[in-house]
Amino acid sequence: MAPSAFAPPDAPDLAELRKCVHCGICLPQCPTYRVLGEEMDSPRGRIYLMRAAAEGRIELTETFARHLDLCLGCRACESACPSGVRFGSLLEATRAQLRRHGPPPRRRLLEHFIYSVFPEPGRAGAALGLLRLYQRSGLQRLVRSTGALRPFPRLRAMEGLLGDVPRAEPLPELVPARGRRRGRVGLLTGCVQGRLYPGVNRDTARLLALAGWEVVVPRAQGCCGALELHAGKTDDFRARARRLVATFGDDLDWVVTNAAGCGSALKEYGHWVQEARGLAARTRDVTEMLVDAELSLGRLELTVTYHDPCHLAHAQGIRREPRQLLRRIPGLRLVELAESDLCCGSAGVYSILEPEVARELMELKVARIAETGATVVATGNPGCLMQIAQGCRMRGLDVTVVHPVELLARAADAYPG
Ligand code: SF4
Ligand code: SF4
């Protein structure tokens, strides 16, 4: 047999690749197959390519890399697969192999910017300060009305995602439990969530406290590394995982996240970093923590629909908890969204790097939302919040896009007791 095109460390597992029986059941669930209609842009096609490379039958050519780049990493294929192929870890390992040759030249600069700014709190804060200035000075209105960014589709995609950039809103390092104390949890504030949706973190901490948890919010926590893991930057990802383990220590009952992408990365830390297994086992999404909590909720007369973030539904198997929580709010009518677990096109930084495919998925999602007649969309991931809000803005759909905890916090405020 010819030597494999992959080399340790982090080579995709050949036994896992061979679990695929080519049945094709995953194909209709794959968003990129749906948009592009190419076998090689389906899970089965990508597994075929990865296996051929692992068995030394093909090289890691540009065409190979392109089919892997176009994958959203949404893991809808994992939910569908009867053979239990763990596509996400195969994709991450293959991207780690491709990463050794560097990003494709056409997006090298942009990737460099993304990975040196997004996960770094200081740089991200400075960039957001400049963006606030860009918005307040009227420059954003001018750029959008003149279409100045049209020749630069990736920059335009990044700019289009921006809603109003809020001011930083640091939480206290300790939020005491209210009522009967159940234990002590750590809150992962997340680099995107913390910067662009500080209210979601504030509401998360408040609800956890109302549910009886003392909430620790370490100031020094950095990025969890999810963006880097999904891009195959496994060395950087491991370094971030080790830092987070040291930051949270081991005296917490749980580590809580409210961002699906961060939660799925944390829960899979153990696969990449031996000493992170404990933290991985103690990680919970906020909806898992609250679903059985005694919360006093007042009425909210709203029609709400729910979009399943891929990294919550497919990667963590969490679908029931957010819906149950929303249904507990008196007066709230939850209407199901057709294809609620079809990717909205956000997928970390995919919407910036692959704007055409992302835009088609965004438009499909917004069309489905319009069918529901809901005035509020709830979803538990900052990327989905931004992408869906952008889609609704572009279509002129009068819909508010919020995290489920924001509705729960409003309902807690509305409690008459
Ligand atoms: S992760 Fe998503 S986009 Fe990639 S192959 Fe699987 S279903 Fe398709
Ligand atoms: S459903 Fe699973 S076994 Fe069937 S083609 Fe897709 S990945 Fe392979």
Coordinates of C-alpha atoms and ligand atoms in Angstrom, one line a residue:
M1 CA 0.0 0.0 0.0
A2 CA 1.2 3.5 -0.8
P3 CA 2.2 5.7 2.2
S4 CA -0.6 7.8 3.7
A5 CA -0.9 11.4 2.7
F6 CA -1.4 12.1 6.4
A7 CA 1.3 12.1 9.1
P8 CA 1.2 12.1 12.9
P9 CA 0.3 13.9 15.0
D10 CA -3.4 14.4 14.5
A11 CA -3.9 12.2 11.5
P12 CA -7.5 11.3 10.8
D13 CA -8.4 7.8 12.2
L14 CA -8.5 5.3 9.3
A15 CA -10.7 2.9 11.3
E16 CA -13.2 5.7 11.8
L17 CA -13.1 6.5 8.0
R18 CA -13.7 2.9 7.2
K19 CA -16.9 2.9 9.3
C20 CA -18.6 4.7 6.4
V21 CA -20.6 2.2 4.4
H22 CA -21.5 4.8 1.6
C23 CA -25.2 4.4 2.3
G24 CA -25.9 8.1 1.5
I25 CA -28.4 8.6 4.3
C26 CA -26.5 11.7 5.4
L27 CA -26.6 13.4 1.9
P28 CA -30.0 15.1 2.2
Q29 CA -29.1 16.4 5.7
C30 CA -25.9 18.1 4.4
P31 CA -26.3 21.8 3.8
T32 CA -23.3 22.1 1.3
Y33 CA -24.6 19.1 -0.7
R34 CA -27.9 20.8 -0.8
V35 CA -26.5 24.1 -2.1
L36 CA -23.7 22.8 -4.3
G37 CA -25.2 19.5 -5.4
E38 CA -21.7 17.9 -5.7
E39 CA -21.0 14.4 -4.3
M40 CA -17.5 15.7 -3.2
D41 CA -19.2 18.4 -1.2
S42 CA -21.3 15.8 0.7
P43 CA -20.3 13.9 3.8
R44 CA -19.9 10.7 1.9
G45 CA -17.8 12.4 -0.8
R46 CA -15.6 14.1 1.8
I47 CA -15.1 10.8 3.7
Y48 CA -14.2 9.1 0.4
L49 CA -11.5 11.8 -0.2
M50 CA -10.1 11.6 3.4
R51 CA -10.0 7.8 3.2
A52 CA -8.3 7.9 -0.2
A53 CA -5.7 10.3 1.2
A54 CA -5.2 8.1 4.3
E55 CA -4.7 5.0 2.2
G56 CA -2.2 6.9 0.0
R57 CA -4.3 6.8 -3.2
I58 CA -4.5 10.6 -3.5
E59 CA -2.4 13.6 -2.5
L60 CA -3.6 16.6 -0.5
T61 CA -4.1 18.7 -3.6
E62 CA -5.8 22.1 -3.8
T63 CA -9.0 20.4 -5.0
F64 CA -9.0 18.1 -2.0
A65 CA -8.5 21.1 0.3
R66 CA -11.3 23.1 -1.4
H67 CA -13.9 20.4 -0.8
L68 CA -12.8 20.3 2.9
D69 CA -12.8 24.1 3.1
L70 CA -16.4 24.2 1.9
C71 CA -17.6 22.0 4.7
L72 CA -19.4 23.9 7.4
G73 CA -18.4 21.5 10.2
C74 CA -22.1 21.6 11.2
R75 CA -22.1 17.8 11.9
A76 CA -25.7 17.3 10.6
C77 CA -24.1 14.2 9.0
E78 CA -23.3 12.8 12.4
S79 CA -26.9 13.1 13.6
A80 CA -28.0 11.2 10.4
C81 CA -25.3 8.5 10.2
P82 CA -26.5 5.0 11.2
S83 CA -22.9 3.8 11.3
G84 CA -21.9 6.4 13.9
V85 CA -19.1 8.0 11.9
R86 CA -17.7 10.8 14.0
F87 CA -17.3 13.2 11.1
G88 CA -16.4 16.2 13.2
S89 CA -13.2 14.8 14.6
L90 CA -12.2 13.4 11.1
L91 CA -12.7 16.9 9.6
E92 CA -10.8 18.6 12.4
A93 CA -7.9 16.2 12.0
T94 CA -7.8 16.5 8.3
R95 CA -7.8 20.3 8.6
A96 CA -4.9 20.0 11.0
Q97 CA -3.0 18.2 8.2
L98 CA -3.9 20.7 5.6
R99 CA -3.0 23.6 8.0
R100 CA 0.6 22.4 7.8
H101 CA 0.7 23.9 4.3
G102 CA -0.9 27.2 5.5
P103 CA -4.2 28.7 4.5
P104 CA -5.0 29.1 0.7
P105 CA -3.2 32.2 -0.6
R106 CA -6.5 33.9 -1.5
R107 CA -7.5 34.2 2.1
R108 CA -4.2 34.1 4.0
L109 CA -4.4 37.8 5.1
L110 CA -8.0 37.6 6.2
E111 CA -7.4 34.3 8.2
H112 CA -4.4 35.9 9.8
F113 CA -6.5 38.8 10.9
I114 CA -9.3 36.6 12.1
Y115 CA -7.2 34.3 14.2
S116 CA -4.9 37.0 15.6
V117 CA -7.8 39.2 16.7
F118 CA -11.1 37.3 17.4
P119 CA -9.7 35.1 20.2
E120 CA -7.5 37.7 21.8
P121 CA -9.6 39.8 24.2
G122 CA -7.3 42.9 24.1
R123 CA -7.1 43.1 20.3
A124 CA -10.8 42.2 19.9
G125 CA -11.7 45.0 22.3
A126 CA -9.6 47.5 20.4
A127 CA -11.1 46.3 17.0
L128 CA -14.6 46.7 18.4
G129 CA -13.8 50.2 19.7
L130 CA -12.9 51.2 16.1
L131 CA -16.0 49.5 14.8
R132 CA -18.2 51.5 17.2
L133 CA -16.5 54.6 15.9
Y134 CA -17.2 53.4 12.3
Q135 CA -20.8 53.0 13.1
R136 CA -21.3 56.2 15.1
S137 CA -19.5 58.5 12.7
G138 CA -21.9 57.6 9.9
L139 CA -19.2 55.9 7.8
Q140 CA -21.0 52.6 8.0
R141 CA -24.2 54.1 6.5
L142 CA -22.1 55.6 3.7
V143 CA -20.2 52.3 3.0
R144 CA -23.5 50.4 2.9
S145 CA -25.4 52.9 0.7
T146 CA -22.6 53.2 -1.8
G147 CA -21.8 49.5 -2.0
A148 CA -18.1 50.3 -1.5
L149 CA -17.3 46.8 -0.3
R150 CA -19.0 45.0 -3.2
P151 CA -15.6 44.1 -4.9
F152 CA -14.5 42.5 -1.6
P153 CA -17.1 39.8 -0.8
R154 CA -15.4 38.5 2.3
L155 CA -14.9 41.9 3.9
R156 CA -18.5 42.7 2.9
A157 CA -19.7 39.6 4.6
M158 CA -17.8 40.5 7.8
E159 CA -19.1 44.0 7.8
G160 CA -22.7 42.9 7.1
L161 CA -22.8 40.7 10.2
L162 CA -22.4 43.7 12.5
G163 CA -25.4 44.8 14.5
D164 CA -24.9 47.7 16.9
V165 CA -21.6 47.1 18.8
P166 CA -22.3 47.3 22.5
R167 CA -19.9 48.7 25.2
A168 CA -18.0 46.1 27.2
E169 CA -19.9 45.1 30.3
P170 CA -17.7 43.1 32.6
L171 CA -19.5 40.9 35.1
P172 CA -18.5 40.7 38.8
E173 CA -16.1 37.9 39.5
L174 CA -18.6 36.3 41.9
V175 CA -22.4 36.3 41.7
P176 CA -23.9 34.9 44.9
A177 CA -26.5 32.2 44.8
R178 CA -30.1 33.2 45.7
G179 CA -32.3 31.1 47.9
R180 CA -31.3 27.5 48.5
R181 CA -27.6 27.1 47.5
R182 CA -27.0 24.2 45.1
G183 CA -23.3 24.6 44.5
R184 CA -20.7 26.6 42.7
V185 CA -20.3 26.9 38.9
G186 CA -17.9 28.7 36.6
L187 CA -19.2 30.8 33.7
L188 CA -17.3 30.8 30.4
T189 CA -18.0 34.2 29.0
G190 CA -16.7 33.5 25.5
C191 CA -14.8 35.9 23.3
V192 CA -17.7 36.7 20.8
Q193 CA -20.5 36.3 23.3
G194 CA -18.8 38.4 25.9
R195 CA -17.9 41.2 23.4
L196 CA -21.0 41.3 21.2
Y197 CA -23.7 40.0 23.5
P198 CA -22.7 41.0 27.1
G199 CA -26.4 40.9 28.1
V200 CA -26.5 37.2 27.4
N201 CA -23.8 36.6 29.9
R202 CA -25.4 38.9 32.4
D203 CA -28.7 37.1 32.1
T204 CA -27.0 33.7 32.3
A205 CA -25.3 34.6 35.5
R206 CA -28.5 36.0 37.0
L207 CA -30.6 32.9 36.1
L208 CA -28.0 30.5 37.4
A209 CA -27.9 32.5 40.7
L210 CA -31.7 32.5 40.9
A211 CA -31.5 28.7 40.4
G212 CA -29.3 28.5 43.5
W213 CA -25.8 28.4 41.9
E214 CA -23.0 30.6 43.1
V215 CA -21.4 31.8 39.8
V216 CA -17.7 32.4 39.5
V217 CA -16.6 34.5 36.5
P218 CA -12.8 34.4 36.2
R219 CA -11.6 37.7 34.7
A220 CA -8.4 36.1 33.2
Q221 CA -10.3 33.5 31.2
G222 CA -9.3 33.6 27.5
C223 CA -10.8 32.0 24.4
C224 CA -11.8 28.3 24.6
G225 CA -10.1 27.7 21.2
A226 CA -13.2 26.5 19.3
L227 CA -12.5 28.6 16.3
E228 CA -8.9 27.3 16.1
L229 CA -10.0 23.7 16.6
H230 CA -12.5 23.9 13.7
A231 CA -9.8 25.4 11.5
G232 CA -7.3 22.6 12.3
K233 CA -5.0 24.9 14.3
T234 CA -4.6 22.2 16.9
D235 CA -1.4 23.4 18.6
D236 CA -3.0 26.8 19.4
F237 CA -6.2 25.0 20.4
R238 CA -4.4 22.8 22.9
A239 CA -2.6 25.7 24.4
R240 CA -5.9 27.5 25.0
A241 CA -7.5 24.4 26.5
R242 CA -4.6 24.0 29.0
R243 CA -4.9 27.7 29.9
L244 CA -8.7 27.3 30.5
V245 CA -8.2 24.2 32.7
A246 CA -5.8 26.2 34.8
T247 CA -8.1 29.2 35.0
F248 CA -11.2 27.2 36.1
G249 CA -9.3 24.9 38.5
D250 CA -11.1 21.8 39.8
D251 CA -13.2 22.9 42.7
L252 CA -16.3 23.8 40.6
D253 CA -19.3 21.6 40.3
W254 CA -19.9 22.7 36.7
V255 CA -18.5 24.9 34.0
V256 CA -21.4 26.6 32.2
T257 CA -21.4 27.9 28.6
N258 CA -24.1 29.7 26.7
A259 CA -22.5 29.5 23.3
A260 CA -23.0 26.2 21.4
G261 CA -19.7 26.3 19.6
C262 CA -17.7 26.9 22.9
G263 CA -19.7 24.2 24.7
S264 CA -19.1 21.5 22.1
A265 CA -15.3 22.3 22.0
L266 CA -15.1 22.2 25.8
K267 CA -17.0 18.9 26.0
E268 CA -14.5 17.4 23.5
Y269 CA -11.4 18.8 25.2
G270 CA -10.5 15.3 26.5
H271 CA -10.0 14.0 22.9
W272 CA -7.2 16.4 22.4
V273 CA -5.7 17.2 25.8
Q274 CA -5.5 14.5 28.5
E275 CA -5.5 16.8 31.5
A276 CA -8.7 18.5 30.2
R277 CA -10.9 15.5 30.6
G278 CA -12.2 16.6 34.0
L279 CA -13.2 20.0 32.7
A280 CA -14.8 18.4 29.7
A281 CA -16.9 16.1 31.9
R282 CA -18.0 19.0 34.0
T283 CA -19.1 21.3 31.1
R284 CA -22.9 22.0 30.7
D285 CA -24.8 24.3 28.4
V286 CA -26.9 26.8 30.3
T287 CA -30.1 25.2 29.1
E288 CA -29.0 21.8 30.7
M289 CA -28.4 23.6 33.9
L290 CA -31.7 25.5 34.0
V291 CA -34.1 22.9 32.6
D292 CA -34.9 21.4 36.0
A293 CA -34.5 24.6 38.0
E294 CA -37.3 26.2 40.0
L295 CA -37.6 29.6 38.3
S296 CA -40.5 32.0 39.0
L297 CA -41.5 33.3 35.5
G298 CA -44.1 35.9 34.6
R299 CA -46.1 36.3 31.4
L300 CA -44.6 37.2 28.0
E301 CA -47.2 37.4 25.3
L302 CA -44.9 36.5 22.4
T303 CA -44.9 34.1 19.4
V304 CA -41.4 32.6 19.3
T305 CA -39.7 30.1 17.1
Y306 CA -36.5 28.3 17.9
H307 CA -33.4 27.6 15.7
D308 CA -31.2 24.7 16.7
P309 CA -27.5 25.7 16.6
C310 CA -25.6 22.9 14.9
H311 CA -23.1 22.7 17.8
L312 CA -25.9 22.3 20.3
A313 CA -28.2 19.9 18.3
H314 CA -25.8 17.8 16.3
A315 CA -22.6 18.0 18.4
Q316 CA -24.1 18.0 21.9
G317 CA -27.5 16.4 21.3
I318 CA -29.3 19.3 23.0
R319 CA -32.7 19.9 21.5
R320 CA -35.3 19.3 24.2
E321 CA -33.9 21.6 27.0
P322 CA -34.2 25.0 25.2
R323 CA -37.7 24.2 24.0
Q324 CA -38.8 23.0 27.4
L325 CA -37.5 26.1 29.0
L326 CA -39.2 28.4 26.5
R327 CA -42.5 26.5 26.9
R328 CA -42.3 27.2 30.7
I329 CA -42.8 30.9 30.1
P330 CA -46.5 31.7 30.6
G331 CA -48.1 33.4 27.6
L332 CA -45.2 32.4 25.2
R333 CA -46.3 30.5 22.2
L334 CA -43.5 28.4 20.7
V335 CA -44.0 27.6 17.0
E336 CA -41.7 25.0 15.4
L337 CA -39.4 26.1 12.7
A338 CA -39.2 23.8 9.6
E339 CA -35.7 22.4 9.3
S340 CA -34.8 24.1 12.5
D341 CA -31.5 22.2 12.7
L342 CA -30.3 23.1 9.2
C343 CA -27.2 25.3 9.5
C344 CA -27.9 29.0 9.1
G345 CA -24.6 29.5 7.3
S346 CA -22.7 31.1 10.2
A347 CA -20.5 28.1 11.3
G348 CA -17.8 30.0 13.2
V349 CA -16.1 32.2 10.6
Y350 CA -17.5 30.3 7.6
S351 CA -19.9 33.1 6.7
I352 CA -16.9 35.4 6.3
L353 CA -14.6 32.9 4.5
E354 CA -17.3 31.4 2.2
P355 CA -19.9 34.1 1.8
E356 CA -21.7 32.7 -1.2
V357 CA -22.7 29.4 0.3
A358 CA -23.3 31.0 3.7
R359 CA -25.7 33.5 2.2
E360 CA -27.8 30.9 0.5
L361 CA -28.2 29.1 3.8
M362 CA -29.0 32.3 5.5
E363 CA -31.7 33.1 3.0
L364 CA -33.2 29.7 3.3
K365 CA -33.3 30.0 7.1
V366 CA -34.9 33.4 7.0
A367 CA -37.6 32.1 4.5
R368 CA -38.4 29.4 7.0
I369 CA -38.6 31.9 9.8
A370 CA -41.0 34.1 7.8
E371 CA -43.3 31.1 7.4
T372 CA -43.7 30.7 11.1
G373 CA -45.2 34.1 11.7
A374 CA -43.1 34.4 14.9
T375 CA -41.9 37.8 15.9
V376 CA -39.0 36.4 18.0
V377 CA -36.4 33.9 17.1
A378 CA -34.5 32.2 19.9
T379 CA -31.2 30.5 19.4
G380 CA -28.2 29.6 21.7
N381 CA -25.1 30.6 19.8
P382 CA -23.6 34.0 19.0
G383 CA -22.7 33.2 15.4
C384 CA -26.4 32.1 14.7
L385 CA -27.6 35.2 16.5
M386 CA -25.6 37.5 14.2
Q387 CA -26.2 35.5 11.0
I388 CA -30.0 35.2 11.5
A389 CA -30.3 38.9 12.6
Q390 CA -28.4 39.9 9.4
G391 CA -30.7 37.7 7.3
C392 CA -33.8 39.2 8.8
R393 CA -32.5 42.8 8.4
M394 CA -31.7 42.1 4.7
R395 CA -35.2 40.7 4.1
G396 CA -36.9 43.5 6.0
L397 CA -38.4 40.9 8.4
D398 CA -39.5 42.5 11.6
V399 CA -38.2 39.8 13.9
T400 CA -36.1 40.1 17.1
V401 CA -33.3 37.5 17.4
V402 CA -32.4 36.6 21.0
H403 CA -30.7 33.9 23.1
P404 CA -33.3 31.8 25.1
V405 CA -31.8 33.1 28.4
E406 CA -32.8 36.7 27.4
L407 CA -36.4 35.6 27.2
L408 CA -36.2 33.7 30.5
A409 CA -34.6 36.7 32.2
R410 CA -37.4 39.0 30.9
A411 CA -40.0 36.5 32.2
A412 CA -38.2 36.4 35.6
D413 CA -38.5 40.2 35.7
A414 CA -42.2 40.0 34.8
Y415 CA -42.9 37.6 37.7
P416 CA -45.4 39.5 39.9
G417 CA -44.2 38.0 43.2
Ligands
SF4_1 S1 -20.3 18.7 8.6 FE1 -22.2 19.6 7.7 S2 -21.4 20.5 5.8 FE2 -19.8 19.1 6.5 S3 -20.3 17.2 5.4 FE3 -21.3 17.1 7.4 S4 -23.4 17.8 7.0 FE4 -22.1 18.4 5.3
SF4_2 S1 -24.7 8.1 6.6 FE1 -22.8 7.5 7.5 S2 -22.3 5.6 6.6 FE2 -23.8 6.5 5.3 S3 -22.7 7.6 3.7 FE3 -23.1 9.1 5.4 S4 -21.3 9.0 6.7 FE4 -21.2 7.1 5.4

